[in-house]
Structure formats: structure tokens, C-alpha cells
mmCIF file of N, CA, C and O in Angstrom:
data_model
loop_
_atom_site.group_PDB
_atom_site.id
_atom_site.type_symbol
_atom_site.label_atom_id
_atom_site.label_comp_id
_atom_site.label_asym_id
_atom_site.label_seq_id
_atom_site.Cartn_x
_atom_site.Cartn_y
_atom_site.Cartn_z
ATOM 1 N N MET Y 1 -9.253 -2.524 5.651
ATOM 2 C CA MET Y 1 -8.975 -1.628 4.558
ATOM 3 C C MET Y 1 -9.403 -0.223 4.946
ATOM 4 O O MET Y 1 -10.250 -0.048 5.792
ATOM 5 N N THR Y 2 -8.821 0.725 4.278
ATOM 6 C CA THR Y 2 -9.177 2.106 4.538
ATOM 7 C C THR Y 2 -10.190 2.575 3.516
ATOM 8 O O THR Y 2 -10.486 1.878 2.543
ATOM 9 N N GLU Y 3 -10.687 3.790 3.722
ATOM 10 C CA GLU Y 3 -11.670 4.333 2.797
ATOM 11 C C GLU Y 3 -11.100 4.571 1.412
ATOM 12 O O GLU Y 3 -11.827 4.724 0.444
ATOM 13 N N HIS Y 4 -9.760 4.580 1.276
ATOM 14 C CA HIS Y 4 -9.128 4.867 -0.010
ATOM 15 C C HIS Y 4 -8.801 3.623 -0.811
ATOM 16 O O HIS Y 4 -8.326 3.718 -1.916
ATOM 17 N N THR Y 5 -9.036 2.456 -0.238
ATOM 18 C CA THR Y 5 -8.704 1.239 -0.963
ATOM 19 C C THR Y 5 -9.875 0.809 -1.821
ATOM 20 O O THR Y 5 -11.028 1.094 -1.525
ATOM 21 N N VAL Y 6 -9.551 0.117 -2.883
ATOM 22 C CA VAL Y 6 -10.572 -0.384 -3.791
ATOM 23 C C VAL Y 6 -10.282 -1.852 -4.021
ATOM 24 O O VAL Y 6 -9.424 -2.202 -4.826
ATOM 25 N N PRO Y 7 -10.950 -2.743 -3.269
ATOM 26 C CA PRO Y 7 -10.691 -4.163 -3.504
ATOM 27 C C PRO Y 7 -11.105 -4.549 -4.907
ATOM 28 O O PRO Y 7 -12.052 -4.008 -5.456
ATOM 29 N N TYR Y 8 -10.382 -5.477 -5.505
ATOM 30 C CA TYR Y 8 -10.655 -5.766 -6.902
ATOM 31 C C TYR Y 8 -11.981 -6.470 -7.106
ATOM 32 O O TYR Y 8 -12.478 -6.528 -8.205
ATOM 33 N N ASP Y 9 -12.619 -6.951 -6.047
ATOM 34 C CA ASP Y 9 -13.959 -7.510 -6.201
ATOM 35 C C ASP Y 9 -14.964 -6.428 -6.596
ATOM 36 O O ASP Y 9 -16.005 -6.719 -7.158
ATOM 37 N N ASP Y 10 -14.668 -5.156 -6.289
ATOM 38 C CA ASP Y 10 -15.562 -4.054 -6.611
ATOM 39 C C ASP Y 10 -15.228 -3.407 -7.951
ATOM 40 O O ASP Y 10 -15.779 -2.380 -8.296
ATOM 41 N N ALA Y 11 -14.313 -3.987 -8.691
ATOM 42 C CA ALA Y 11 -13.901 -3.409 -9.962
ATOM 43 C C ALA Y 11 -15.047 -3.495 -10.962
ATOM 44 O O ALA Y 11 -15.826 -4.440 -10.950
ATOM 45 N N PRO Y 12 -15.138 -2.506 -11.834
ATOM 46 C CA PRO Y 12 -16.132 -2.600 -12.896
ATOM 47 C C PRO Y 12 -15.898 -3.855 -13.715
ATOM 48 O O PRO Y 12 -14.764 -4.316 -13.858
ATOM 49 N N SER Y 13 -16.953 -4.396 -14.288
ATOM 50 C CA SER Y 13 -16.831 -5.673 -14.995
ATOM 51 C C SER Y 13 -15.898 -5.591 -16.196
ATOM 52 O O SER Y 13 -15.335 -6.591 -16.608
ATOM 53 N N ASP Y 14 -15.704 -4.393 -16.768
ATOM 54 C CA ASP Y 14 -14.826 -4.282 -17.926
ATOM 55 C C ASP Y 14 -13.369 -4.021 -17.540
ATOM 56 O O ASP Y 14 -12.501 -3.973 -18.393
ATOM 57 N N ALA Y 15 -13.092 -3.868 -16.253
ATOM 58 C CA ALA Y 15 -11.713 -3.622 -15.792
ATOM 59 C C ALA Y 15 -11.084 -4.934 -15.356
ATOM 60 O O ALA Y 15 -11.763 -5.825 -14.876
ATOM 61 N N SER Y 16 -9.775 -5.013 -15.523
ATOM 62 C CA SER Y 16 -9.094 -6.213 -15.054
ATOM 63 C C SER Y 16 -9.013 -6.141 -13.532
ATOM 64 O O SER Y 16 -8.922 -5.070 -12.972
ATOM 65 N N PRO Y 17 -9.038 -7.282 -12.857
ATOM 66 C CA PRO Y 17 -8.998 -7.251 -11.403
ATOM 67 C C PRO Y 17 -7.673 -6.742 -10.853
ATOM 68 O O PRO Y 17 -7.589 -6.354 -9.713
ATOM 69 N N SER Y 18 -6.636 -6.687 -11.661
ATOM 70 C CA SER Y 18 -5.327 -6.287 -11.157
ATOM 71 C C SER Y 18 -5.154 -4.780 -11.042
ATOM 72 O O SER Y 18 -4.467 -4.302 -10.159
ATOM 73 N N GLU Y 19 -5.731 -4.023 -11.941
ATOM 74 C CA GLU Y 19 -5.505 -2.583 -11.920
ATOM 75 C C GLU Y 19 -6.050 -1.912 -10.666
ATOM 76 O O GLU Y 19 -5.392 -1.052 -10.108
ATOM 77 N N PRO Y 20 -7.253 -2.269 -10.180
ATOM 78 C CA PRO Y 20 -7.688 -1.671 -8.920
ATOM 79 C C PRO Y 20 -6.741 -1.984 -7.754
ATOM 80 O O PRO Y 20 -6.608 -1.181 -6.845
ATOM 81 N N THR Y 21 -6.081 -3.126 -7.802
ATOM 82 C CA THR Y 21 -5.113 -3.451 -6.757
ATOM 83 C C THR Y 21 -3.969 -2.448 -6.787
ATOM 84 O O THR Y 21 -3.588 -1.898 -5.748
ATOM 85 N N LEU Y 22 -3.408 -2.182 -7.955
ATOM 86 C CA LEU Y 22 -2.324 -1.207 -8.068
ATOM 87 C C LEU Y 22 -2.813 0.191 -7.716
ATOM 88 O O LEU Y 22 -2.107 0.958 -7.058
ATOM 89 N N GLU Y 23 -4.015 0.517 -8.128
ATOM 90 C CA GLU Y 23 -4.582 1.829 -7.805
ATOM 91 C C GLU Y 23 -4.771 1.987 -6.302
ATOM 92 O O GLU Y 23 -4.497 3.056 -5.743
ATOM 93 N N ALA Y 24 -5.231 0.945 -5.633
ATOM 94 C CA ALA Y 24 -5.423 0.992 -4.183
ATOM 95 C C ALA Y 24 -4.084 1.163 -3.474
ATOM 96 O O ALA Y 24 -3.978 1.935 -2.511
ATOM 97 N N LEU Y 25 -3.055 0.478 -3.944
ATOM 98 C CA LEU Y 25 -1.729 0.617 -3.331
ATOM 99 C C LEU Y 25 -1.176 2.021 -3.553
ATOM 100 O O LEU Y 25 -0.629 2.631 -2.633
ATOM 101 N N ALA Y 26 -1.352 2.547 -4.748
ATOM 102 C CA ALA Y 26 -0.881 3.905 -5.027
ATOM 103 C C ALA Y 26 -1.630 4.918 -4.161
ATOM 104 O O ALA Y 26 -1.030 5.848 -3.612
ATOM 105 N N ALA Y 27 -2.944 4.739 -4.021
ATOM 106 C CA ALA Y 27 -3.742 5.650 -3.199
ATOM 107 C C ALA Y 27 -3.324 5.587 -1.735
ATOM 108 O O ALA Y 27 -3.436 6.574 -1.012
ATOM 109 N N ALA Y 28 -2.817 4.438 -1.307
ATOM 110 C CA ALA Y 28 -2.368 4.273 0.074
ATOM 111 C C ALA Y 28 -0.970 4.838 0.287
ATOM 112 O O ALA Y 28 -0.468 4.842 1.406
ATOM 113 N N GLY Y 29 -0.330 5.295 -0.783
ATOM 114 C CA GLY Y 29 0.977 5.918 -0.645
ATOM 115 C C GLY Y 29 2.160 5.072 -1.073
ATOM 116 O O GLY Y 29 3.304 5.472 -0.891
ATOM 117 N N PHE Y 30 1.894 3.922 -1.639
ATOM 118 C CA PHE Y 30 2.995 3.090 -2.120
ATOM 119 C C PHE Y 30 3.536 3.674 -3.418
ATOM 120 O O PHE Y 30 2.781 4.017 -4.318
ATOM 121 N N GLU Y 31 4.847 3.774 -3.518
ATOM 122 C CA GLU Y 31 5.506 4.265 -4.733
ATOM 123 C C GLU Y 31 5.692 3.074 -5.669
ATOM 124 O O GLU Y 31 6.498 2.182 -5.412
ATOM 125 N N LEU Y 32 4.946 3.047 -6.743
ATOM 126 C CA LEU Y 32 4.958 1.902 -7.653
ATOM 127 C C LEU Y 32 5.779 2.136 -8.907
ATOM 128 O O LEU Y 32 6.129 1.189 -9.605
ATOM 129 N N ASP Y 33 6.096 3.385 -9.205
ATOM 130 C CA ASP Y 33 6.793 3.704 -10.450
ATOM 131 C C ASP Y 33 8.173 3.078 -10.546
ATOM 132 O O ASP Y 33 8.630 2.755 -11.642
ATOM 133 N N ALA Y 34 8.847 2.899 -9.428
ATOM 134 C CA ALA Y 34 10.205 2.372 -9.444
ATOM 135 C C ALA Y 34 10.252 0.846 -9.497
ATOM 136 O O ALA Y 34 11.328 0.271 -9.637
ATOM 137 N N LEU Y 35 9.093 0.203 -9.411
ATOM 138 C CA LEU Y 35 9.062 -1.258 -9.399
ATOM 139 C C LEU Y 35 9.132 -1.827 -10.813
ATOM 140 O O LEU Y 35 8.669 -1.213 -11.766
ATOM 141 N N SER Y 36 9.688 -3.007 -10.905
ATOM 142 C CA SER Y 36 9.781 -3.687 -12.202
ATOM 143 C C SER Y 36 8.419 -4.261 -12.591
ATOM 144 O O SER Y 36 7.511 -4.373 -11.757
ATOM 145 N N GLU Y 37 8.299 -4.657 -13.838
ATOM 146 C CA GLU Y 37 7.051 -5.273 -14.297
ATOM 147 C C GLU Y 37 6.790 -6.569 -13.530
ATOM 148 O O GLU Y 37 5.637 -6.880 -13.205
ATOM 149 N N GLY Y 38 7.839 -7.320 -13.224
ATOM 150 C CA GLY Y 38 7.683 -8.540 -12.435
ATOM 151 C C GLY Y 38 7.124 -8.253 -11.048
ATOM 152 O O GLY Y 38 6.272 -8.999 -10.541
ATOM 153 N N GLN Y 39 7.582 -7.172 -10.442
ATOM 154 C CA GLN Y 39 7.069 -6.778 -9.129
ATOM 155 C C GLN Y 39 5.616 -6.320 -9.237
ATOM 156 O O GLN Y 39 4.806 -6.620 -8.359
ATOM 157 N N HIS Y 40 5.291 -5.631 -10.326
ATOM 158 C CA HIS Y 40 3.892 -5.241 -10.541
ATOM 159 C C HIS Y 40 3.007 -6.477 -10.665
ATOM 160 O O HIS Y 40 1.883 -6.496 -10.153
ATOM 161 N N GLU Y 41 3.495 -7.503 -11.340
ATOM 162 C CA GLU Y 41 2.719 -8.733 -11.488
ATOM 163 C C GLU Y 41 2.438 -9.380 -10.135
ATOM 164 O O GLU Y 41 1.337 -9.876 -9.893
ATOM 165 N N VAL Y 42 3.438 -9.383 -9.266
ATOM 166 C CA VAL Y 42 3.242 -9.936 -7.922
ATOM 167 C C VAL Y 42 2.148 -9.151 -7.199
ATOM 168 O O VAL Y 42 1.254 -9.735 -6.582
ATOM 169 N N LEU Y 43 2.218 -7.833 -7.286
ATOM 170 C CA LEU Y 43 1.218 -6.999 -6.618
ATOM 171 C C LEU Y 43 -0.172 -7.189 -7.220
ATOM 172 O O LEU Y 43 -1.166 -7.217 -6.497
ATOM 173 N N ARG Y 44 -0.230 -7.340 -8.542
ATOM 174 C CA ARG Y 44 -1.524 -7.560 -9.192
ATOM 175 C C ARG Y 44 -2.174 -8.867 -8.739
ATOM 176 O O ARG Y 44 -3.397 -8.996 -8.765
ATOM 177 N N ALA Y 45 -1.374 -9.829 -8.344
ATOM 178 C CA ALA Y 45 -1.885 -11.144 -7.950
ATOM 179 C C ALA Y 45 -2.273 -11.220 -6.476
ATOM 180 O O ALA Y 45 -2.703 -12.273 -6.015
ATOM 181 N N LEU Y 46 -2.159 -10.112 -5.748
ATOM 182 C CA LEU Y 46 -2.523 -10.134 -4.336
ATOM 183 C C LEU Y 46 -3.994 -10.495 -4.144
ATOM 184 O O LEU Y 46 -4.863 -10.037 -4.877
ATOM 185 N N ALA Y 47 -4.245 -11.298 -3.135
ATOM 186 C CA ALA Y 47 -5.620 -11.587 -2.731
ATOM 187 C C ALA Y 47 -6.167 -10.355 -2.004
ATOM 188 O O ALA Y 47 -5.394 -9.534 -1.497
ATOM 189 N N PRO Y 48 -7.469 -10.192 -1.950
ATOM 190 C CA PRO Y 48 -8.040 -9.041 -1.249
ATOM 191 C C PRO Y 48 -7.544 -8.900 0.188
ATOM 192 O O PRO Y 48 -7.297 -7.792 0.664
ATOM 193 N N GLU Y 49 -7.364 -10.027 0.859
ATOM 194 C CA GLU Y 49 -6.880 -9.992 2.242
ATOM 195 C C GLU Y 49 -5.440 -9.490 2.316
ATOM 196 O O GLU Y 49 -5.066 -8.775 3.246
ATOM 197 N N GLU Y 50 -4.622 -9.878 1.343
ATOM 198 C CA GLU Y 50 -3.234 -9.424 1.308
ATOM 199 C C GLU Y 50 -3.162 -7.925 1.031
ATOM 200 O O GLU Y 50 -2.376 -7.204 1.657
ATOM 201 N N LEU Y 51 -3.984 -7.468 0.108
ATOM 202 C CA LEU Y 51 -4.042 -6.044 -0.190
ATOM 203 C C LEU Y 51 -4.461 -5.262 1.048
ATOM 204 O O LEU Y 51 -3.842 -4.255 1.398
ATOM 205 N N ALA Y 52 -5.491 -5.723 1.722
ATOM 206 C CA ALA Y 52 -5.975 -5.049 2.925
ATOM 207 C C ALA Y 52 -4.888 -4.994 3.991
ATOM 208 O O ALA Y 52 -4.713 -3.963 4.658
ATOM 209 N N LEU Y 53 -4.130 -6.066 4.143
ATOM 210 C CA LEU Y 53 -3.064 -6.096 5.137
ATOM 211 C C LEU Y 53 -1.969 -5.091 4.796
ATOM 212 O O LEU Y 53 -1.519 -4.326 5.662
ATOM 213 N N LEU Y 54 -1.533 -5.053 3.555
ATOM 214 C CA LEU Y 54 -0.500 -4.098 3.150
ATOM 215 C C LEU Y 54 -0.945 -2.655 3.364
ATOM 216 O O LEU Y 54 -0.191 -1.825 3.870
ATOM 217 N N VAL Y 55 -2.176 -2.364 2.980
ATOM 218 C CA VAL Y 55 -2.693 -1.005 3.137
ATOM 219 C C VAL Y 55 -2.805 -0.647 4.614
ATOM 220 O O VAL Y 55 -2.468 0.472 5.018
ATOM 221 N N ASP Y 56 -3.242 -1.589 5.423
ATOM 222 C CA ASP Y 56 -3.356 -1.351 6.863
ATOM 223 C C ASP Y 56 -1.988 -1.090 7.488
ATOM 224 O O ASP Y 56 -1.817 -0.143 8.268
ATOM 225 N N ILE Y 57 -1.007 -1.903 7.143
ATOM 226 C CA ILE Y 57 0.349 -1.718 7.676
ATOM 227 C C ILE Y 57 0.899 -0.366 7.251
ATOM 228 O O ILE Y 57 1.471 0.368 8.059
ATOM 229 N N ARG Y 58 0.713 -0.009 5.992
ATOM 230 C CA ARG Y 58 1.196 1.284 5.497
ATOM 231 C C ARG Y 58 0.543 2.432 6.278
ATOM 232 O O ARG Y 58 1.198 3.395 6.655
ATOM 233 N N GLY Y 59 -0.749 2.329 6.518
ATOM 234 C CA GLY Y 59 -1.452 3.358 7.273
ATOM 235 C C GLY Y 59 -0.926 3.503 8.684
ATOM 236 O O GLY Y 59 -0.742 4.616 9.186
ATOM 237 N N ARG Y 60 -0.651 2.372 9.334
ATOM 238 C CA ARG Y 60 -0.108 2.435 10.698
ATOM 239 C C ARG Y 60 1.309 2.983 10.712
ATOM 240 O O ARG Y 60 1.676 3.740 11.611
ATOM 241 N N LEU Y 61 2.118 2.625 9.733
ATOM 242 C CA LEU Y 61 3.473 3.179 9.655
ATOM 243 C C LEU Y 61 3.432 4.686 9.420
ATOM 244 O O LEU Y 61 4.182 5.439 10.039
ATOM 245 N N ASP Y 62 2.555 5.120 8.526
ATOM 246 C CA ASP Y 62 2.423 6.550 8.266
ATOM 247 C C ASP Y 62 1.946 7.291 9.505
ATOM 248 O O ASP Y 62 2.396 8.400 9.787
ATOM 249 N N ALA Y 63 1.028 6.686 10.261
ATOM 250 C CA ALA Y 63 0.522 7.319 11.477
ATOM 251 C C ALA Y 63 1.620 7.446 12.533
ATOM 252 O O ALA Y 63 1.631 8.397 13.314
ATOM 253 N N ALA Y 64 2.557 6.508 12.556
ATOM 254 C CA ALA Y 64 3.642 6.536 13.531
ATOM 255 C C ALA Y 64 4.809 7.397 13.074
ATOM 256 O O ALA Y 64 5.681 7.729 13.879
ATOM 257 N N ALA Y 65 4.839 7.789 11.829
ATOM 258 C CA ALA Y 65 5.973 8.535 11.282
ATOM 259 C C ALA Y 65 6.286 9.811 12.042
ATOM 260 O O ALA Y 65 7.460 10.075 12.322
ATOM 261 N N PRO Y 66 5.299 10.634 12.425
ATOM 262 C CA PRO Y 66 5.651 11.855 13.169
ATOM 263 C C PRO Y 66 6.362 11.559 14.486
ATOM 264 O O PRO Y 66 7.309 12.250 14.857
ATOM 265 N N GLU Y 67 5.949 10.528 15.183
ATOM 266 C CA GLU Y 67 6.592 10.155 16.449
ATOM 267 C C GLU Y 67 8.037 9.716 16.205
ATOM 268 O O GLU Y 67 8.947 10.128 16.895
ATOM 269 N N VAL Y 68 8.232 8.888 15.199
ATOM 270 C CA VAL Y 68 9.576 8.414 14.883
ATOM 271 C C VAL Y 68 10.446 9.576 14.419
ATOM 272 O O VAL Y 68 11.598 9.709 14.826
ATOM 273 N N GLN Y 69 9.899 10.428 13.587
ATOM 274 C CA GLN Y 69 10.651 11.583 13.094
ATOM 275 C C GLN Y 69 11.046 12.503 14.240
ATOM 276 O O GLN Y 69 12.153 13.022 14.270
ATOM 277 N N ALA Y 70 10.140 12.716 15.196
ATOM 278 C CA ALA Y 70 10.452 13.574 16.341
ATOM 279 C C ALA Y 70 11.633 13.021 17.126
ATOM 280 O O ALA Y 70 12.514 13.765 17.548
ATOM 281 N N HIS Y 71 11.671 11.726 17.335
ATOM 282 C CA HIS Y 71 12.798 11.112 18.040
ATOM 283 C C HIS Y 71 14.090 11.272 17.246
ATOM 284 O O HIS Y 71 15.149 11.503 17.819
ATOM 285 N N ALA Y 72 14.010 11.122 15.952
ATOM 286 C CA ALA Y 72 15.207 11.256 15.119
ATOM 287 C C ALA Y 72 15.741 12.681 15.183
ATOM 288 O O ALA Y 72 16.963 12.893 15.245
ATOM 289 N N ASP Y 73 14.851 13.659 15.189
ATOM 290 C CA ASP Y 73 15.277 15.047 15.240
ATOM 291 C C ASP Y 73 15.909 15.401 16.587
ATOM 292 O O ASP Y 73 16.909 16.098 16.651
ATOM 293 N N VAL Y 74 15.320 14.878 17.669
ATOM 294 C CA VAL Y 74 15.798 15.217 19.014
ATOM 295 C C VAL Y 74 17.030 14.395 19.384
ATOM 296 O O VAL Y 74 18.005 14.930 19.909
ATOM 297 N N ALA Y 75 16.997 13.116 19.118
ATOM 298 C CA ALA Y 75 18.064 12.233 19.569
ATOM 299 C C ALA Y 75 18.998 11.811 18.442
ATOM 300 O O ALA Y 75 19.804 10.917 18.624
ATOM 301 N N GLY Y 76 18.876 12.419 17.320
ATOM 302 C CA GLY Y 76 19.727 12.042 16.204
ATOM 303 C C GLY Y 76 19.489 10.635 15.714
ATOM 304 O O GLY Y 76 20.350 10.020 15.115
ATOM 305 N N GLY Y 77 18.311 10.111 15.982
ATOM 306 C CA GLY Y 77 17.977 8.756 15.542
ATOM 307 C C GLY Y 77 18.628 7.685 16.386
ATOM 308 O O GLY Y 77 18.647 6.530 16.012
ATOM 309 N N ALA Y 78 19.151 8.049 17.545
ATOM 310 C CA ALA Y 78 19.865 7.092 18.398
ATOM 311 C C ALA Y 78 18.970 5.948 18.858
ATOM 312 O O ALA Y 78 19.455 4.851 19.091
ATOM 313 N N LEU Y 79 17.693 6.207 18.973
ATOM 314 C CA LEU Y 79 16.787 5.161 19.456
ATOM 315 C C LEU Y 79 16.281 4.270 18.340
ATOM 316 O O LEU Y 79 15.760 3.202 18.603
ATOM 317 N N PHE Y 80 16.419 4.718 17.117
ATOM 318 C CA PHE Y 80 15.854 3.959 16.016
ATOM 319 C C PHE Y 80 16.913 3.577 15.053
ATOM 320 O O PHE Y 80 17.215 3.985 14.089
#
């Protein structure tokens, strides 16, 4: 997990365990507004390990984005 994630085990006792999961995904850059309520429910049910994996993958994709974008600009995206 990154420093911006909040596993739901650390949620305040008066908070539901699902909201920190959505907050952690939003903080990691996931766009949640366009998702349906059913999709939100799936995300709320993520285990801490699943949340950590999604956030980690998102971070690595974001870190690689400048490299991929540079190739797209130079080669017209021919390689990707």
C-alpha cells in the first residue's frame, strides 16, 4: 500500500469499513463517480489485500504513464 491508502482496519470505530476503502481508491486516483452503486458495493467488499493490490497496480501504471505517453507522442502510439 502507499502512504495515501487507508485500510479499513484503521477506520474509526464509528465509520463503516467500506467507506475508507472507497476513500483509499479515490485518493489513489480511481474515478469512482461514474461507477454504479453495484460496482461501489463490490469495491466496498474488497479485502485489505485486494485494496492494496489495486492501489499498487494503479501506482505502477501512473508511474509508467510518462514513458508510454512519450512513445505515443513520438511514434503515434505504434508500439502500444
